[in-house]
């Protein structure tokens, strides 16, 4: 009843005409009718919008894939363990720098793993990574460094300090070989 358009049939109503409608029609209606607190509207609510710094509920989205993901992870762990038992791979290989570090004073304090192959009591060949720390540089030109072995890596009669050559060609090889070396990340 109180409605009045801003324009009609191409004619825009002036502020005076709108004011007259307010005084003559809308205000008198308020004496007989209840004026609503807010205008009636039937708009759909907006979708939930995520804000910067929040995350969507990924669990809900991925719930149907939980079993598939678990099966893939289990298969991956099984394959990795088989590969590791054979001495063909391990989880630290891919985490290494691509290029061997320079053999100079900046290497002092660097923790290193070195691969050794040995024959077990039963005659089988075993490979294992042993770790230690560079404590000095013997000769930069020949890549000779002074190493101090971690106590847990020493066997009976092993020396605590040794001089080793860290050849760049043996740094983190794709296939493990005797005296291969890399950074100790564990």
PDB file of C-alpha atoms in Angstrom:
ATOM      1  CA  UNK A   1       0.000   0.000   0.000  1.00  0.00           C
ATOM      2  CA  UNK A   2       2.770   2.442   0.890  1.00  0.00           C
ATOM      3  CA  UNK A   3       4.899   1.474  -2.092  1.00  0.00           C
ATOM      4  CA  UNK A   4       5.876   4.116  -4.591  1.00  0.00           C
ATOM      5  CA  UNK A   5       8.351   3.524  -7.471  1.00  0.00           C
ATOM      6  CA  UNK A   6      11.328   5.805  -8.129  1.00  0.00           C
ATOM      7  CA  UNK A   7      10.234   6.023 -11.737  1.00  0.00           C
ATOM      8  CA  UNK A   8       7.385   4.883 -13.968  1.00  0.00           C
ATOM      9  CA  UNK A   9       7.052   4.644 -17.774  1.00  0.00           C
ATOM     10  CA  UNK A  10      10.331   6.472 -18.290  1.00  0.00           C
ATOM     11  CA  UNK A  11       9.436   9.305 -15.912  1.00  0.00           C
ATOM     12  CA  UNK A  12      11.649   9.736 -12.832  1.00  0.00           C
ATOM     13  CA  UNK A  13       9.777  11.118  -9.840  1.00  0.00           C
ATOM     14  CA  UNK A  14      11.222  14.214  -8.224  1.00  0.00           C
ATOM     15  CA  UNK A  15      12.147  14.318  -4.525  1.00  0.00           C
ATOM     16  CA  UNK A  16       9.170  16.578  -3.917  1.00  0.00           C
ATOM     17  CA  UNK A  17       6.723  14.084  -5.463  1.00  0.00           C
ATOM     18  CA  UNK A  18       8.217  11.244  -3.391  1.00  0.00           C
ATOM     19  CA  UNK A  19       8.010  13.403  -0.250  1.00  0.00           C
ATOM     20  CA  UNK A  20       4.341  14.181  -0.914  1.00  0.00           C
ATOM     21  CA  UNK A  21       3.601  10.468  -1.271  1.00  0.00           C
ATOM     22  CA  UNK A  22       5.354   9.836   2.059  1.00  0.00           C
ATOM     23  CA  UNK A  23       3.276  12.515   3.850  1.00  0.00           C
ATOM     24  CA  UNK A  24      -0.089  11.764   2.262  1.00  0.00           C
ATOM     25  CA  UNK A  25       0.034   7.936   1.975  1.00  0.00           C
ATOM     26  CA  UNK A  26       2.821   6.204   3.951  1.00  0.00           C
ATOM     27  CA  UNK A  27       2.703   8.110   7.269  1.00  0.00           C
ATOM     28  CA  UNK A  28      -1.115   7.918   7.640  1.00  0.00           C
ATOM     29  CA  UNK A  29      -0.887   4.120   7.115  1.00  0.00           C
ATOM     30  CA  UNK A  30       1.401   3.832  10.157  1.00  0.00           C
ATOM     31  CA  UNK A  31      -1.476   5.014  12.396  1.00  0.00           C
ATOM     32  CA  UNK A  32      -3.641   2.037  11.460  1.00  0.00           C
ATOM     33  CA  UNK A  33      -0.985  -0.606  10.633  1.00  0.00           C
ATOM     34  CA  UNK A  34       2.019  -2.062  12.452  1.00  0.00           C
ATOM     35  CA  UNK A  35       5.286  -0.918  10.986  1.00  0.00           C
ATOM     36  CA  UNK A  36       7.680  -3.873  10.607  1.00  0.00           C
ATOM     37  CA  UNK A  37      11.084  -3.591  12.247  1.00  0.00           C
ATOM     38  CA  UNK A  38      12.797  -4.575   8.975  1.00  0.00           C
ATOM     39  CA  UNK A  39      11.537  -5.026   5.438  1.00  0.00           C
ATOM     40  CA  UNK A  40      10.400  -8.518   4.512  1.00  0.00           C
ATOM     41  CA  UNK A  41      12.855 -10.445   2.358  1.00  0.00           C
ATOM     42  CA  UNK A  42      13.123 -13.993   1.174  1.00  0.00           C
ATOM     43  CA  UNK A  43      16.704 -14.150  -0.055  1.00  0.00           C
ATOM     44  CA  UNK A  44      18.762 -17.350   0.085  1.00  0.00           C
ATOM     45  CA  UNK A  45      21.624 -17.275   2.564  1.00  0.00           C
ATOM     46  CA  UNK A  46      25.066 -16.887   0.989  1.00  0.00           C
ATOM     47  CA  UNK A  47      27.390 -19.910   0.859  1.00  0.00           C
ATOM     48  CA  UNK A  48      29.991 -20.265   3.594  1.00  0.00           C
ATOM     49  CA  UNK A  49      33.048 -18.348   2.481  1.00  0.00           C
ATOM     50  CA  UNK A  50      36.433 -19.369   3.850  1.00  0.00           C
ATOM     51  CA  UNK A  51      38.669 -16.583   5.015  1.00  0.00           C
ATOM     52  CA  UNK A  52      42.413 -16.251   4.632  1.00  0.00           C
ATOM     53  CA  UNK A  53      44.055 -18.248   7.386  1.00  0.00           C
ATOM     54  CA  UNK A  54      41.321 -20.885   7.668  1.00  0.00           C
ATOM     55  CA  UNK A  55      41.066 -24.227   5.967  1.00  0.00           C
ATOM     56  CA  UNK A  56      38.188 -26.103   4.467  1.00  0.00           C
ATOM     57  CA  UNK A  57      37.039 -29.302   6.093  1.00  0.00           C
ATOM     58  CA  UNK A  58      39.176 -31.647   4.037  1.00  0.00           C
ATOM     59  CA  UNK A  59      38.255 -34.643   6.182  1.00  0.00           C
ATOM     60  CA  UNK A  60      34.674 -34.402   4.954  1.00  0.00           C
ATOM     61  CA  UNK A  61      35.761 -34.214   1.322  1.00  0.00           C
ATOM     62  CA  UNK A  62      38.264 -37.066   1.649  1.00  0.00           C
ATOM     63  CA  UNK A  63      36.200 -39.347   3.891  1.00  0.00           C
ATOM     64  CA  UNK A  64      35.202 -41.588   0.972  1.00  0.00           C
ATOM     65  CA  UNK A  65      38.862 -42.011   0.007  1.00  0.00           C
ATOM     66  CA  UNK A  66      40.259 -42.971   3.429  1.00  0.00           C
ATOM     67  CA  UNK A  67      40.387 -46.707   2.668  1.00  0.00           C
ATOM     68  CA  UNK A  68      41.963 -46.164  -0.749  1.00  0.00           C
ATOM     69  CA  UNK A  69      44.605 -43.818   0.688  1.00  0.00           C
ATOM     70  CA  UNK A  70      45.398 -46.286   3.500  1.00  0.00           C
ATOM     71  CA  UNK A  71      45.813 -49.121   0.965  1.00  0.00           C
ATOM     72  CA  UNK A  72      48.147 -47.028  -1.211  1.00  0.00           C
ATOM     73  CA  UNK A  73      50.231 -46.011   1.818  1.00  0.00           C
ATOM     74  CA  UNK A  74      50.451 -49.617   3.030  1.00  0.00           C
ATOM     75  CA  UNK A  75      51.593 -50.789  -0.414  1.00  0.00           C
ATOM     76  CA  UNK A  76      54.185 -47.992  -0.545  1.00  0.00           C
ATOM     77  CA  UNK A  77      55.559 -48.825   2.922  1.00  0.00           C
ATOM     78  CA  UNK A  78      55.767 -52.521   2.020  1.00  0.00           C
ATOM     79  CA  UNK A  79      57.639 -51.804  -1.235  1.00  0.00           C
ATOM     80  CA  UNK A  80      59.980 -49.356   0.505  1.00  0.00           C
ATOM     81  CA  UNK A  81      60.773 -51.876   3.257  1.00  0.00           C
ATOM     82  CA  UNK A  82      61.520 -54.623   0.713  1.00  0.00           C
ATOM     83  CA  UNK A  83      63.735 -52.232  -1.243  1.00  0.00           C
ATOM     84  CA  UNK A  84      65.463 -51.133   1.977  1.00  0.00           C
ATOM     85  CA  UNK A  85      66.083 -54.734   3.107  1.00  0.00           C
ATOM     86  CA  UNK A  86      67.762 -55.464  -0.221  1.00  0.00           C
ATOM     87  CA  UNK A  87      69.947 -52.379   0.291  1.00  0.00           C
ATOM     88  CA  UNK A  88      68.669 -50.837  -2.941  1.00  0.00           C
ATOM     89  CA  UNK A  89      67.076 -47.717  -1.520  1.00  0.00           C
ATOM     90  CA  UNK A  90      66.153 -45.823   1.598  1.00  0.00           C
ATOM     91  CA  UNK A  91      64.053 -42.820   2.541  1.00  0.00           C
ATOM     92  CA  UNK A  92      67.024 -40.449   2.966  1.00  0.00           C
ATOM     93  CA  UNK A  93      68.345 -40.652  -0.598  1.00  0.00           C
ATOM     94  CA  UNK A  94      65.761 -38.273  -2.072  1.00  0.00           C
ATOM     95  CA  UNK A  95      66.182 -35.741   0.734  1.00  0.00           C
ATOM     96  CA  UNK A  96      69.831 -34.993  -0.047  1.00  0.00           C
ATOM     97  CA  UNK A  97      71.246 -31.966  -1.831  1.00  0.00           C
ATOM     98  CA  UNK A  98      71.816 -32.659  -5.520  1.00  0.00           C
ATOM     99  CA  UNK A  99      75.462 -31.590  -5.490  1.00  0.00           C
ATOM    100  CA  UNK A 100      78.090 -32.722  -2.990  1.00  0.00           C
ATOM    101  CA  UNK A 101      79.259 -30.009  -0.588  1.00  0.00           C
ATOM    102  CA  UNK A 102      82.699 -28.473  -1.138  1.00  0.00           C
ATOM    103  CA  UNK A 103      85.499 -30.016   0.873  1.00  0.00           C
ATOM    104  CA  UNK A 104      86.792 -27.027   2.831  1.00  0.00           C
ATOM    105  CA  UNK A 105      86.566 -25.535   6.339  1.00  0.00           C
ATOM    106  CA  UNK A 106      82.807 -24.977   5.975  1.00  0.00           C
ATOM    107  CA  UNK A 107      82.430 -28.768   6.158  1.00  0.00           C
ATOM    108  CA  UNK A 108      83.729 -28.919   9.749  1.00  0.00           C
ATOM    109  CA  UNK A 109      80.891 -30.053  12.009  1.00  0.00           C
ATOM    110  CA  UNK A 110      78.995 -31.565   9.037  1.00  0.00           C
ATOM    111  CA  UNK A 111      77.389 -34.898   9.929  1.00  0.00           C
ATOM    112  CA  UNK A 112      77.996 -37.608   7.353  1.00  0.00           C
ATOM    113  CA  UNK A 113      76.838 -41.156   6.687  1.00  0.00           C
ATOM    114  CA  UNK A 114      79.137 -43.560   4.862  1.00  0.00           C
ATOM    115  CA  UNK A 115      78.081 -46.873   3.360  1.00  0.00           C
ATOM    116  CA  UNK A 116      80.084 -49.974   4.163  1.00  0.00           C
ATOM    117  CA  UNK A 117      79.714 -53.473   2.797  1.00  0.00           C
ATOM    118  CA  UNK A 118      80.842 -56.434   4.840  1.00  0.00           C
ATOM    119  CA  UNK A 119      80.448 -60.178   5.061  1.00  0.00           C
ATOM    120  CA  UNK A 120      78.252 -61.452   7.875  1.00  0.00           C
ATOM    121  CA  UNK A 121      78.990 -64.542   9.981  1.00  0.00           C
ATOM    122  CA  UNK A 122      76.757 -66.667   7.741  1.00  0.00           C
ATOM    123  CA  UNK A 123      78.649 -65.498   4.634  1.00  0.00           C
ATOM    124  CA  UNK A 124      75.978 -63.145   3.297  1.00  0.00           C
ATOM    125  CA  UNK A 125      76.948 -59.667   2.147  1.00  0.00           C
ATOM    126  CA  UNK A 126      75.505 -56.836   4.220  1.00  0.00           C
ATOM    127  CA  UNK A 127      75.460 -53.090   3.637  1.00  0.00           C
ATOM    128  CA  UNK A 128      74.855 -50.431   6.238  1.00  0.00           C
ATOM    129  CA  UNK A 129      75.211 -46.691   6.671  1.00  0.00           C
ATOM    130  CA  UNK A 130      77.405 -45.542   9.568  1.00  0.00           C
ATOM    131  CA  UNK A 131      77.450 -41.942  10.728  1.00  0.00           C
ATOM    132  CA  UNK A 132      80.046 -39.553  12.060  1.00  0.00           C
ATOM    133  CA  UNK A 133      81.078 -35.903  12.015  1.00  0.00           C
ATOM    134  CA  UNK A 134      83.782 -34.024  10.096  1.00  0.00           C
ATOM    135  CA  UNK A 135      86.186 -32.579  12.686  1.00  0.00           C
ATOM    136  CA  UNK A 136      88.891 -31.274  10.342  1.00  0.00           C
ATOM    137  CA  UNK A 137      90.193 -31.028   6.789  1.00  0.00           C
ATOM    138  CA  UNK A 138      93.355 -33.035   6.079  1.00  0.00           C
ATOM    139  CA  UNK A 139      93.762 -32.035   2.409  1.00  0.00           C
ATOM    140  CA  UNK A 140      91.243 -30.031   0.344  1.00  0.00           C
ATOM    141  CA  UNK A 141      92.903 -30.977  -2.959  1.00  0.00           C
ATOM    142  CA  UNK A 142      92.468 -34.738  -2.364  1.00  0.00           C
ATOM    143  CA  UNK A 143      89.149 -34.388  -0.459  1.00  0.00           C
ATOM    144  CA  UNK A 144      90.671 -35.958   2.670  1.00  0.00           C
ATOM    145  CA  UNK A 145      88.864 -35.119   5.901  1.00  0.00           C
ATOM    146  CA  UNK A 146      89.268 -36.078   9.545  1.00  0.00           C
ATOM    147  CA  UNK A 147      86.205 -37.882  10.895  1.00  0.00           C
ATOM    148  CA  UNK A 148      85.032 -38.676  14.372  1.00  0.00           C
ATOM    149  CA  UNK A 149      82.734 -41.694  14.485  1.00  0.00           C
ATOM    150  CA  UNK A 150      79.615 -41.807  16.639  1.00  0.00           C
ATOM    151  CA  UNK A 151      80.144 -44.257  19.481  1.00  0.00           C
ATOM    152  CA  UNK A 152      77.194 -46.446  18.450  1.00  0.00           C
ATOM    153  CA  UNK A 153      78.794 -47.061  15.047  1.00  0.00           C
ATOM    154  CA  UNK A 154      82.110 -48.362  16.394  1.00  0.00           C
ATOM    155  CA  UNK A 155      82.864 -52.047  16.547  1.00  0.00           C
ATOM    156  CA  UNK A 156      85.460 -53.771  18.678  1.00  0.00           C
ATOM    157  CA  UNK A 157      88.893 -52.391  17.852  1.00  0.00           C
ATOM    158  CA  UNK A 158      87.564 -49.601  15.569  1.00  0.00           C
ATOM    159  CA  UNK A 159      89.296 -46.229  15.763  1.00  0.00           C
ATOM    160  CA  UNK A 160      87.254 -43.276  16.993  1.00  0.00           C
ATOM    161  CA  UNK A 161      89.001 -40.870  14.535  1.00  0.00           C
ATOM    162  CA  UNK A 162      89.889 -41.711  10.953  1.00  0.00           C
ATOM    163  CA  UNK A 163      90.935 -39.925   7.763  1.00  0.00           C
ATOM    164  CA  UNK A 164      88.546 -40.531   4.861  1.00  0.00           C
ATOM    165  CA  UNK A 165      88.370 -39.387   1.243  1.00  0.00           C
ATOM    166  CA  UNK A 166      84.986 -37.903   0.350  1.00  0.00           C
ATOM    167  CA  UNK A 167      84.955 -38.324  -3.399  1.00  0.00           C
ATOM    168  CA  UNK A 168      82.275 -36.276  -5.203  1.00  0.00           C
ATOM    169  CA  UNK A 169      81.555 -39.297  -7.441  1.00  0.00           C
ATOM    170  CA  UNK A 170      80.497 -41.286  -4.376  1.00  0.00           C
ATOM    171  CA  UNK A 171      78.157 -38.600  -2.998  1.00  0.00           C
ATOM    172  CA  UNK A 172      74.585 -39.970  -2.612  1.00  0.00           C
ATOM    173  CA  UNK A 173      74.689 -42.391  -5.593  1.00  0.00           C
ATOM    174  CA  UNK A 174      71.548 -43.844  -7.167  1.00  0.00           C
ATOM    175  CA  UNK A 175      72.857 -47.343  -6.488  1.00  0.00           C
ATOM    176  CA  UNK A 176      74.591 -47.939  -3.166  1.00  0.00           C
ATOM    177  CA  UNK A 177      78.306 -48.749  -3.310  1.00  0.00           C
ATOM    178  CA  UNK A 178      81.156 -49.130  -0.869  1.00  0.00           C
ATOM    179  CA  UNK A 179      82.185 -45.821   0.768  1.00  0.00           C
ATOM    180  CA  UNK A 180      79.267 -43.873  -0.707  1.00  0.00           C
ATOM    181  CA  UNK A 181      78.554 -40.851   1.478  1.00  0.00           C
ATOM    182  CA  UNK A 182      75.888 -38.252   2.136  1.00  0.00           C
ATOM    183  CA  UNK A 183      74.634 -35.892   4.806  1.00  0.00           C
ATOM    184  CA  UNK A 184      73.336 -37.572   7.962  1.00  0.00           C
ATOM    185  CA  UNK A 185      69.761 -36.255   8.296  1.00  0.00           C
ATOM    186  CA  UNK A 186      68.298 -38.363  11.107  1.00  0.00           C
TER     187      UNK A 186
END
